[in-house]
Amino acid sequence: MYDVVLLTLGSERDAPGGCGNGGACCGGATGADTDPTSQTTAGQADTDLTNTGHTDTGRTDVEQCATERPRVPVLACADALNARGARVETVTARSDAEIDAVLARFDGPARPDGLTWPDSDSKTRLVVATASDGQLRAVLRRLVRRYAPAPSRRPADLPANRTLPDLPPVAVLPLDPARGGTHRDLAAQLGLPRDPAAVAAAVLDGKPRRLDLLRNDGGSVTLDGALLGAADDAGRPLHWRARVEVDDAILTDGAEPLLACAVGNAGGYATLDDVTLLTAPDPADGKVEVAVAVPVVVRSAWGRKRVRLEVRRARGRAVSVLPREGKVPYLDDGVEGELTRKRSWWIEPGAWAVWSI
């Protein structure tokens, strides 16, 4: 029978401001995402959460983020797993180090080249209880940090279109029922079970469903997508400029104003208000879909000016966004940040997986 680890990070209910390194544990942006002086490379990842906890209230954000007691869905999932004979352990991670201690259980046998690789025959299974997609992303980011080799140590058995091996499958236990409705989280988009007993069944009886992963040169990952741009206090979109390239296609050279740019692995940012940005985002097709919304001034037959919104789209393996002026706010898997320098995302086909019936 399987050993199952039920991993909880921190509840957004307990710490809306996030925890640790910009809130990575609770789903907030990491320092690599927000610090313009950070030069984290694609082969690196964020620093430990415990290095930068704020202490304004007399305790670190890591402590604020921690959930003292398992949430009801976690207990229900544990009961369902125990009823099937699984050996269950519940873990609340208050730092990256504690997440890493859980992930170390998936290490495979020592390789001749000295790399740490996941054990494809592991009898341990992981359930991540998430209050947001950002929390799931935090765990995947730590998996990438653990198993992605440095470019100088790239092994011959790594696929040509990948920079990391197949990551261990994870099961997703959503903690917020509302995100399965109008505010659809990634689990809802993927059609994953939300009921704790159904999640337990997927862990024990399901099969891995492999999905694409977006890595970026800020040292993080994206599971769903990113939306760049901002609005004023009245909700009106603000203009900004950036050069946006998808493979060899240039969607905008940075000379014209933009209202939004969507980078989509899945469909979380497919629409903005009533505007369709992404038409067919698919988290398993090996492509990233990118769209920019450009306001274009046109004249009617009577010479009157009006603004038409032009949406340009492209699909490919990689995208880069180079801001031309100031800071560009963004959401990445629901995590807020500001882009001040060039950011590149690239697709890792089938790099991660979820347990699914």
mmCIF file of C-alpha atoms in Angstrom:
data_model
loop_
_atom_site.group_PDB
_atom_site.id
_atom_site.type_symbol
_atom_site.label_atom_id
_atom_site.label_comp_id
_atom_site.label_asym_id
_atom_site.label_seq_id
_atom_site.Cartn_x
_atom_site.Cartn_y
_atom_site.Cartn_z
ATOM 1 C CA MET A 1 0.000 0.000 0.000
ATOM 2 C CA TYR A 2 1.055 3.598 -0.533
ATOM 3 C CA ASP A 3 2.496 6.146 1.855
ATOM 4 C CA VAL A 4 0.612 9.393 1.295
ATOM 5 C CA VAL A 5 1.784 12.823 2.427
ATOM 6 C CA LEU A 6 -0.926 15.470 2.792
ATOM 7 C CA LEU A 7 0.968 18.742 2.453
ATOM 8 C CA THR A 8 -0.551 22.066 3.510
ATOM 9 C CA LEU A 9 1.276 25.352 3.098
ATOM 10 C CA GLY A 10 -0.411 28.356 4.689
ATOM 11 C CA SER A 11 -3.952 29.545 4.429
ATOM 12 C CA GLU A 12 -4.683 32.839 2.674
ATOM 13 C CA ARG A 13 -7.423 33.130 5.270
ATOM 14 C CA ASP A 14 -4.745 33.285 7.985
ATOM 15 C CA ALA A 15 -2.255 35.544 6.198
ATOM 16 C CA PRO A 16 -3.581 37.570 3.267
ATOM 17 C CA GLY A 17 -0.230 39.348 3.007
ATOM 18 C CA GLY A 18 1.697 36.179 2.293
ATOM 19 C CA CYS A 19 4.653 34.600 4.008
ATOM 20 C CA GLY A 20 8.390 34.538 3.717
ATOM 21 C CA ASN A 21 10.082 35.470 0.455
ATOM 22 C CA GLY A 22 7.425 37.857 -0.772
ATOM 23 C CA GLY A 23 4.706 35.389 0.174
ATOM 24 C CA ALA A 24 5.727 32.300 -1.795
ATOM 25 C CA CYS A 25 4.328 29.930 0.817
ATOM 26 C CA CYS A 26 0.915 31.568 0.835
ATOM 27 C CA GLY A 27 0.984 32.081 -2.899
ATOM 28 C CA GLY A 28 2.548 35.559 -3.008
ATOM 29 C CA ALA A 29 5.231 36.734 -5.438
ATOM 30 C CA THR A 30 8.790 35.718 -4.804
ATOM 31 C CA GLY A 31 11.722 38.067 -4.482
ATOM 32 C CA ALA A 32 12.937 36.935 -7.903
ATOM 33 C CA ASP A 33 9.631 38.094 -9.360
ATOM 34 C CA THR A 34 9.588 41.534 -7.775
ATOM 35 C CA ASP A 35 13.165 42.616 -7.121
ATOM 36 C CA PRO A 36 14.650 44.378 -10.147
ATOM 37 C CA THR A 37 18.146 43.746 -8.800
ATOM 38 C CA SER A 38 17.616 40.003 -8.668
ATOM 39 C CA GLN A 39 19.558 38.170 -11.365
ATOM 40 C CA THR A 40 18.280 34.658 -10.705
ATOM 41 C CA THR A 41 18.948 32.510 -13.750
ATOM 42 C CA ALA A 42 16.793 29.881 -15.378
ATOM 43 C CA GLY A 43 18.753 27.136 -13.633
ATOM 44 C CA GLN A 44 18.178 28.672 -10.224
ATOM 45 C CA ALA A 45 15.110 29.267 -8.082
ATOM 46 C CA ASP A 46 13.924 31.476 -5.270
ATOM 47 C CA THR A 47 15.776 31.743 -1.991
ATOM 48 C CA ASP A 48 14.431 30.166 1.206
ATOM 49 C CA LEU A 49 11.276 31.685 2.614
ATOM 50 C CA THR A 50 12.814 32.047 6.034
ATOM 51 C CA ASN A 51 15.463 34.452 4.762
ATOM 52 C CA THR A 52 13.122 37.405 4.309
ATOM 53 C CA GLY A 53 10.180 37.091 6.712
ATOM 54 C CA HIS A 54 8.792 40.445 7.863
ATOM 55 C CA THR A 55 8.537 41.102 11.580
ATOM 56 C CA ASP A 56 6.224 44.133 11.800
ATOM 57 C CA THR A 57 3.830 42.305 14.114
ATOM 58 C CA GLY A 58 6.462 40.672 16.284
ATOM 59 C CA ARG A 59 6.478 37.343 14.451
ATOM 60 C CA THR A 60 7.649 36.334 11.003
ATOM 61 C CA ASP A 61 5.322 36.060 8.050
ATOM 62 C CA VAL A 62 6.199 32.361 7.945
ATOM 63 C CA GLU A 63 4.622 32.004 11.383
ATOM 64 C CA GLN A 64 1.604 34.062 10.322
ATOM 65 C CA CYS A 65 1.202 31.895 7.244
ATOM 66 C CA ALA A 66 1.259 28.593 9.120
ATOM 67 C CA THR A 67 -2.025 26.781 9.648
ATOM 68 C CA GLU A 68 -2.053 25.491 13.231
ATOM 69 C CA ARG A 69 -4.671 22.806 12.617
ATOM 70 C CA PRO A 70 -5.413 20.833 9.439
ATOM 71 C CA ARG A 71 -8.425 22.189 7.565
ATOM 72 C CA VAL A 72 -11.597 20.064 7.423
ATOM 73 C CA PRO A 73 -11.046 18.907 3.800
ATOM 74 C CA VAL A 74 -7.543 17.732 4.752
ATOM 75 C CA LEU A 75 -8.915 15.676 7.662
ATOM 76 C CA ALA A 76 -11.666 14.244 5.442
ATOM 77 C CA CYS A 77 -9.143 13.273 2.759
ATOM 78 C CA ALA A 78 -6.903 11.667 5.385
ATOM 79 C CA ASP A 79 -9.857 9.661 6.715
ATOM 80 C CA ALA A 80 -10.725 8.460 3.200
ATOM 81 C CA LEU A 81 -7.127 7.419 2.581
ATOM 82 C CA ASN A 82 -6.853 5.659 5.937
ATOM 83 C CA ALA A 83 -10.071 3.774 5.235
ATOM 84 C CA ARG A 84 -8.400 2.342 2.124
ATOM 85 C CA GLY A 85 -5.356 1.196 4.090
ATOM 86 C CA ALA A 86 -2.965 3.968 3.057
ATOM 87 C CA ARG A 87 -0.356 5.186 5.536
ATOM 88 C CA VAL A 88 -1.099 8.905 5.815
ATOM 89 C CA GLU A 89 0.983 11.744 7.202
ATOM 90 C CA THR A 90 -0.202 15.356 7.340
ATOM 91 C CA VAL A 91 2.487 18.019 7.110
ATOM 92 C CA THR A 92 2.165 21.798 7.424
ATOM 93 C CA ALA A 93 5.141 23.512 5.754
ATOM 94 C CA ARG A 94 6.174 26.834 7.246
ATOM 95 C CA SER A 95 9.261 27.329 5.063
ATOM 96 C CA ASP A 96 10.849 26.202 1.821
ATOM 97 C CA ALA A 97 13.094 23.907 3.857
ATOM 98 C CA GLU A 98 10.053 22.090 5.217
ATOM 99 C CA ILE A 99 8.600 21.730 1.712
ATOM 100 C CA ASP A 100 11.964 20.371 0.551
ATOM 101 C CA ALA A 101 11.997 17.811 3.374
ATOM 102 C CA VAL A 102 8.742 16.383 2.018
ATOM 103 C CA LEU A 103 9.911 16.398 -1.584
ATOM 104 C CA ALA A 104 13.153 14.594 -0.656
ATOM 105 C CA ARG A 105 11.053 11.456 -0.165
ATOM 106 C CA PHE A 106 10.675 11.251 -3.938
ATOM 107 C CA ASP A 107 14.408 11.086 -4.643
ATOM 108 C CA GLY A 108 15.447 8.099 -6.719
ATOM 109 C CA PRO A 109 18.548 5.927 -6.395
ATOM 110 C CA ALA A 110 21.914 7.618 -6.795
ATOM 111 C CA ARG A 111 22.840 8.183 -10.450
ATOM 112 C CA PRO A 112 26.340 7.649 -11.836
ATOM 113 C CA ASP A 113 26.470 11.335 -12.845
ATOM 114 C CA GLY A 114 25.684 12.462 -9.308
ATOM 115 C CA LEU A 115 22.353 14.119 -10.210
ATOM 116 C CA THR A 116 19.306 13.825 -7.987
ATOM 117 C CA TRP A 117 16.419 12.396 -10.020
ATOM 118 C CA PRO A 118 12.842 11.465 -9.013
ATOM 119 C CA ASP A 119 12.148 7.795 -8.292
ATOM 120 C CA SER A 120 9.772 6.606 -10.999
ATOM 121 C CA ASP A 121 8.832 3.573 -8.829
ATOM 122 C CA SER A 122 8.157 5.499 -5.636
ATOM 123 C CA LYS A 123 5.399 4.162 -3.404
ATOM 124 C CA THR A 124 4.971 7.568 -1.814
ATOM 125 C CA ARG A 125 2.273 9.869 -3.137
ATOM 126 C CA LEU A 126 1.793 13.558 -2.529
ATOM 127 C CA VAL A 127 -1.435 15.505 -2.006
ATOM 128 C CA VAL A 128 -1.098 19.289 -1.976
ATOM 129 C CA ALA A 129 -3.936 21.060 -0.169
ATOM 130 C CA THR A 130 -4.231 24.458 -1.868
ATOM 131 C CA ALA A 131 -6.116 27.635 -1.090
ATOM 132 C CA SER A 132 -4.829 29.151 -4.350
ATOM 133 C CA ASP A 133 -2.966 28.238 -7.528
ATOM 134 C CA GLY A 134 -0.036 30.209 -6.143
ATOM 135 C CA GLN A 135 0.345 27.651 -3.342
ATOM 136 C CA LEU A 136 0.434 24.771 -5.832
ATOM 137 C CA ARG A 137 2.975 26.737 -7.847
ATOM 138 C CA ALA A 138 5.143 27.131 -4.732
ATOM 139 C CA VAL A 139 5.430 23.341 -4.428
ATOM 140 C CA LEU A 140 6.140 22.868 -8.145
ATOM 141 C CA ARG A 141 8.812 25.561 -7.962
ATOM 142 C CA ARG A 142 10.550 23.620 -5.202
ATOM 143 C CA LEU A 143 10.320 20.417 -7.282
ATOM 144 C CA VAL A 144 11.988 22.204 -10.183
ATOM 145 C CA ARG A 145 14.699 23.552 -7.891
ATOM 146 C CA ARG A 146 15.356 20.050 -6.593
ATOM 147 C CA TYR A 147 15.465 18.107 -9.839
ATOM 148 C CA ALA A 148 16.441 20.505 -12.670
ATOM 149 C CA PRO A 149 20.143 20.070 -13.455
ATOM 150 C CA ALA A 150 22.403 23.020 -14.144
ATOM 151 C CA PRO A 151 22.997 23.557 -17.890
ATOM 152 C CA SER A 152 26.613 22.497 -17.461
ATOM 153 C CA ARG A 153 25.459 19.143 -16.044
ATOM 154 C CA ARG A 154 22.749 18.362 -18.586
ATOM 155 C CA PRO A 155 22.616 14.540 -18.921
ATOM 156 C CA ALA A 156 22.344 12.686 -22.220
ATOM 157 C CA ASP A 157 19.088 10.979 -21.207
ATOM 158 C CA LEU A 158 17.188 14.274 -20.866
ATOM 159 C CA PRO A 159 14.781 14.921 -23.778
ATOM 160 C CA ALA A 160 15.981 17.596 -26.208
ATOM 161 C CA ASN A 161 12.912 19.794 -25.567
ATOM 162 C CA ARG A 162 13.216 19.700 -21.776
ATOM 163 C CA THR A 163 15.493 21.127 -19.074
ATOM 164 C CA LEU A 164 14.281 18.808 -16.306
ATOM 165 C CA PRO A 165 13.053 15.227 -15.906
ATOM 166 C CA ASP A 166 9.461 14.122 -15.367
ATOM 167 C CA LEU A 167 8.432 15.525 -11.996
ATOM 168 C CA PRO A 168 6.570 13.280 -9.521
ATOM 169 C CA PRO A 169 2.774 13.455 -9.907
ATOM 170 C CA VAL A 170 0.842 15.416 -7.306
ATOM 171 C CA ALA A 171 -2.783 15.297 -6.266
ATOM 172 C CA VAL A 172 -4.575 18.596 -5.723
ATOM 173 C CA LEU A 173 -6.998 19.058 -2.825
ATOM 174 C CA PRO A 174 -8.738 22.441 -3.310
ATOM 175 C CA LEU A 175 -9.571 24.182 -0.027
ATOM 176 C CA ASP A 176 -11.731 26.948 -1.496
ATOM 177 C CA PRO A 177 -15.009 25.675 -3.035
ATOM 178 C CA ALA A 178 -15.698 29.083 -4.622
ATOM 179 C CA ARG A 179 -12.688 28.719 -6.928
ATOM 180 C CA GLY A 180 -14.435 25.846 -8.660
ATOM 181 C CA GLY A 181 -17.247 28.137 -9.792
ATOM 182 C CA THR A 182 -17.038 31.620 -11.230
ATOM 183 C CA HIS A 183 -13.422 32.091 -10.066
ATOM 184 C CA ARG A 184 -12.126 28.940 -11.681
ATOM 185 C CA ASP A 185 -8.817 27.713 -10.334
ATOM 186 C CA LEU A 186 -6.525 25.341 -12.187
ATOM 187 C CA ALA A 187 -8.111 22.258 -10.604
ATOM 188 C CA ALA A 188 -11.501 23.323 -11.969
ATOM 189 C CA GLN A 189 -10.056 24.005 -15.416
ATOM 190 C CA LEU A 190 -8.465 20.551 -15.476
ATOM 191 C CA GLY A 191 -11.647 18.859 -14.265
ATOM 192 C CA LEU A 192 -9.914 17.469 -11.182
ATOM 193 C CA PRO A 193 -12.004 16.214 -8.248
ATOM 194 C CA ARG A 194 -12.705 18.664 -5.429
ATOM 195 C CA ASP A 195 -14.397 16.357 -2.942
ATOM 196 C CA PRO A 196 -11.821 14.970 -0.436
ATOM 197 C CA ALA A 197 -12.985 11.374 -0.902
ATOM 198 C CA ALA A 198 -12.740 11.707 -4.683
ATOM 199 C CA VAL A 199 -9.240 13.192 -4.345
ATOM 200 C CA ALA A 200 -8.281 10.171 -2.209
ATOM 201 C CA ALA A 201 -9.618 7.836 -4.895
ATOM 202 C CA ALA A 202 -7.584 9.635 -7.564
ATOM 203 C CA VAL A 203 -4.438 9.248 -5.451
ATOM 204 C CA LEU A 204 -4.901 5.503 -4.942
ATOM 205 C CA ASP A 205 -6.685 4.447 -8.146
ATOM 206 C CA GLY A 206 -5.911 7.138 -10.692
ATOM 207 C CA LYS A 207 -3.228 7.566 -13.287
ATOM 208 C CA PRO A 208 -0.745 10.406 -13.804
ATOM 209 C CA ARG A 209 -1.981 13.015 -16.261
ATOM 210 C CA ARG A 210 1.058 14.779 -17.634
ATOM 211 C CA LEU A 211 0.878 18.537 -18.216
ATOM 212 C CA ASP A 212 3.107 21.263 -19.608
ATOM 213 C CA LEU A 213 5.023 23.576 -17.317
ATOM 214 C CA LEU A 214 6.175 27.118 -18.027
ATOM 215 C CA ARG A 215 9.592 27.998 -16.607
ATOM 216 C CA ASN A 216 10.938 31.538 -16.631
ATOM 217 C CA ASP A 217 14.296 33.234 -16.328
ATOM 218 C CA GLY A 218 13.250 34.777 -13.012
ATOM 219 C CA GLY A 219 13.697 31.331 -11.452
ATOM 220 C CA SER A 220 10.005 30.530 -11.049
ATOM 221 C CA VAL A 221 7.351 28.492 -12.859
ATOM 222 C CA THR A 222 3.854 29.075 -14.200
ATOM 223 C CA LEU A 223 1.132 26.435 -14.207
ATOM 224 C CA ASP A 224 -1.859 28.383 -15.529
ATOM 225 C CA GLY A 225 -0.702 31.683 -16.999
ATOM 226 C CA ALA A 226 0.254 35.301 -16.519
ATOM 227 C CA LEU A 227 -1.605 38.546 -17.221
ATOM 228 C CA LEU A 228 0.424 41.741 -17.621
ATOM 229 C CA GLY A 229 -1.089 45.191 -17.309
ATOM 230 C CA ALA A 230 -3.022 47.290 -14.798
ATOM 231 C CA ALA A 231 -6.083 49.482 -14.324
ATOM 232 C CA ASP A 232 -6.669 52.789 -12.547
ATOM 233 C CA ASP A 233 -8.909 53.216 -9.507
ATOM 234 C CA ALA A 234 -11.949 53.474 -11.758
ATOM 235 C CA GLY A 235 -11.135 50.169 -13.427
ATOM 236 C CA ARG A 236 -9.966 51.694 -16.692
ATOM 237 C CA PRO A 237 -6.953 49.877 -18.211
ATOM 238 C CA LEU A 238 -3.708 51.834 -18.228
ATOM 239 C CA HIS A 239 -1.468 52.043 -21.284
ATOM 240 C CA TRP A 240 2.039 50.596 -21.176
ATOM 241 C CA ARG A 241 4.665 49.591 -23.727
ATOM 242 C CA ALA A 242 6.763 46.481 -24.190
ATOM 243 C CA ARG A 243 8.309 44.375 -26.914
ATOM 244 C CA VAL A 244 6.544 41.000 -27.009
ATOM 245 C CA GLU A 245 7.987 38.113 -29.020
ATOM 246 C CA VAL A 246 6.771 34.532 -29.433
ATOM 247 C CA ASP A 247 9.492 32.386 -30.978
ATOM 248 C CA ASP A 248 10.300 34.404 -34.122
ATOM 249 C CA ALA A 249 7.010 36.340 -34.243
ATOM 250 C CA ILE A 250 6.891 39.922 -32.938
ATOM 251 C CA LEU A 251 3.440 40.793 -31.603
ATOM 252 C CA THR A 252 4.505 44.347 -30.777
ATOM 253 C CA ASP A 253 7.865 46.111 -30.999
ATOM 254 C CA GLY A 254 7.268 48.348 -27.988
ATOM 255 C CA ALA A 255 6.428 51.528 -29.904
ATOM 256 C CA GLU A 256 2.635 51.288 -29.523
ATOM 257 C CA PRO A 257 0.595 51.297 -26.311
ATOM 258 C CA LEU A 258 -0.775 48.062 -24.867
ATOM 259 C CA LEU A 259 -3.712 47.419 -22.600
ATOM 260 C CA ALA A 260 -2.868 43.823 -21.676
ATOM 261 C CA CYS A 261 -0.693 40.837 -22.485
ATOM 262 C CA ALA A 262 -1.725 37.284 -21.621
ATOM 263 C CA VAL A 263 0.723 34.378 -21.462
ATOM 264 C CA GLY A 264 -1.352 31.218 -21.315
ATOM 265 C CA ASN A 265 -0.525 27.629 -20.532
ATOM 266 C CA ALA A 266 -4.123 27.038 -19.409
ATOM 267 C CA GLY A 267 -7.206 29.252 -19.588
ATOM 268 C CA GLY A 268 -7.199 31.273 -16.371
ATOM 269 C CA TYR A 269 -6.450 34.497 -18.244
ATOM 270 C CA ALA A 270 -8.223 33.679 -21.496
ATOM 271 C CA THR A 271 -10.614 36.617 -21.142
ATOM 272 C CA LEU A 272 -10.360 40.134 -19.738
ATOM 273 C CA ASP A 273 -13.768 41.604 -18.995
ATOM 274 C CA ASP A 274 -15.634 40.881 -22.236
ATOM 275 C CA VAL A 275 -12.520 40.643 -24.429
ATOM 276 C CA THR A 276 -11.255 37.239 -25.543
ATOM 277 C CA LEU A 277 -7.471 37.186 -25.311
ATOM 278 C CA LEU A 278 -6.614 33.489 -25.632
ATOM 279 C CA THR A 279 -8.669 31.309 -27.952
ATOM 280 C CA ALA A 280 -7.392 27.778 -27.325
ATOM 281 C CA PRO A 281 -5.001 27.479 -24.366
ATOM 282 C CA ASP A 282 -4.187 23.829 -23.738
ATOM 283 C CA PRO A 283 -1.934 22.761 -20.828
ATOM 284 C CA ALA A 284 -0.931 19.562 -22.613
ATOM 285 C CA ASP A 285 -0.199 20.584 -26.212
ATOM 286 C CA GLY A 286 3.438 21.626 -25.795
ATOM 287 C CA LYS A 287 2.707 25.236 -26.772
ATOM 288 C CA VAL A 288 2.251 28.540 -24.978
ATOM 289 C CA GLU A 289 -0.419 30.892 -26.333
ATOM 290 C CA VAL A 290 0.250 34.618 -26.097
ATOM 291 C CA ALA A 291 -2.002 37.578 -26.835
ATOM 292 C CA VAL A 292 -1.622 41.342 -26.684
ATOM 293 C CA ALA A 293 -4.503 43.824 -26.655
ATOM 294 C CA VAL A 294 -3.634 46.971 -28.635
ATOM 295 C CA PRO A 295 -5.918 50.036 -28.824
ATOM 296 C CA VAL A 296 -6.040 51.231 -32.430
ATOM 297 C CA VAL A 297 -7.508 54.577 -33.526
ATOM 298 C CA VAL A 298 -9.632 54.293 -36.668
ATOM 299 C CA ARG A 299 -11.715 56.820 -38.624
ATOM 300 C CA SER A 300 -15.227 56.292 -39.805
ATOM 301 C CA ALA A 301 -16.430 57.215 -43.295
ATOM 302 C CA TRP A 302 -17.470 60.587 -41.831
ATOM 303 C CA GLY A 303 -14.009 61.224 -40.409
ATOM 304 C CA ARG A 304 -14.903 60.540 -36.803
ATOM 305 C CA LYS A 305 -12.256 58.893 -34.663
ATOM 306 C CA ARG A 306 -12.915 55.873 -32.496
ATOM 307 C CA VAL A 307 -10.743 53.367 -30.678
ATOM 308 C CA ARG A 308 -10.873 49.730 -31.669
ATOM 309 C CA LEU A 309 -9.235 47.015 -29.591
ATOM 310 C CA GLU A 310 -7.025 44.787 -31.704
ATOM 311 C CA VAL A 311 -5.993 41.424 -30.229
ATOM 312 C CA ARG A 312 -2.915 39.812 -31.732
ATOM 313 C CA ARG A 313 -2.106 36.210 -30.934
ATOM 314 C CA ALA A 314 0.675 33.706 -31.464
ATOM 315 C CA ARG A 315 1.584 30.221 -30.261
ATOM 316 C CA GLY A 316 5.038 28.799 -29.772
ATOM 317 C CA ARG A 317 7.601 27.337 -27.401
ATOM 318 C CA ALA A 318 8.854 30.552 -25.784
ATOM 319 C CA VAL A 319 7.791 34.142 -25.170
ATOM 320 C CA SER A 320 9.682 37.213 -24.015
ATOM 321 C CA VAL A 321 8.349 40.531 -22.717
ATOM 322 C CA LEU A 322 10.680 43.542 -22.569
ATOM 323 C CA PRO A 323 9.148 46.600 -20.818
ATOM 324 C CA ARG A 324 9.987 49.875 -22.523
ATOM 325 C CA GLU A 325 9.213 52.194 -19.639
ATOM 326 C CA GLY A 326 8.608 51.940 -15.904
ATOM 327 C CA LYS A 327 7.162 48.977 -14.080
ATOM 328 C CA VAL A 328 4.559 46.640 -15.542
ATOM 329 C CA PRO A 329 2.256 45.046 -12.931
ATOM 330 C CA TYR A 330 1.255 41.443 -13.524
ATOM 331 C CA LEU A 331 -0.518 38.419 -12.109
ATOM 332 C CA ASP A 332 1.206 35.041 -12.490
ATOM 333 C CA ASP A 333 -0.932 32.119 -11.286
ATOM 334 C CA GLY A 334 -2.783 34.721 -9.232
ATOM 335 C CA VAL A 335 0.416 36.049 -7.649
ATOM 336 C CA GLU A 336 1.051 39.792 -7.968
ATOM 337 C CA GLY A 337 4.368 41.199 -9.143
ATOM 338 C CA GLU A 338 6.010 43.970 -11.152
ATOM 339 C CA LEU A 339 8.108 43.503 -14.271
ATOM 340 C CA THR A 340 11.009 45.937 -14.609
ATOM 341 C CA ARG A 341 13.263 44.056 -17.017
ATOM 342 C CA LYS A 342 12.995 41.425 -19.716
ATOM 343 C CA ARG A 343 11.208 38.243 -18.700
ATOM 344 C CA SER A 344 11.176 35.065 -20.763
ATOM 345 C CA TRP A 345 8.943 32.029 -20.345
ATOM 346 C CA TRP A 346 9.468 28.709 -22.112
ATOM 347 C CA ILE A 347 7.388 25.550 -22.239
ATOM 348 C CA GLU A 348 8.474 22.250 -20.698
ATOM 349 C CA PRO A 349 6.180 19.684 -22.396
ATOM 350 C CA GLY A 350 4.732 17.113 -20.007
ATOM 351 C CA ALA A 351 7.095 18.092 -17.202
ATOM 352 C CA TRP A 352 4.635 17.785 -14.318
ATOM 353 C CA ALA A 353 1.615 15.599 -13.628
ATOM 354 C CA VAL A 354 -1.534 15.358 -11.549
ATOM 355 C CA TRP A 355 -3.281 12.257 -10.244
ATOM 356 C CA SER A 356 -6.571 11.961 -12.103
ATOM 357 C CA ILE A 357 -9.301 9.348 -12.452
#
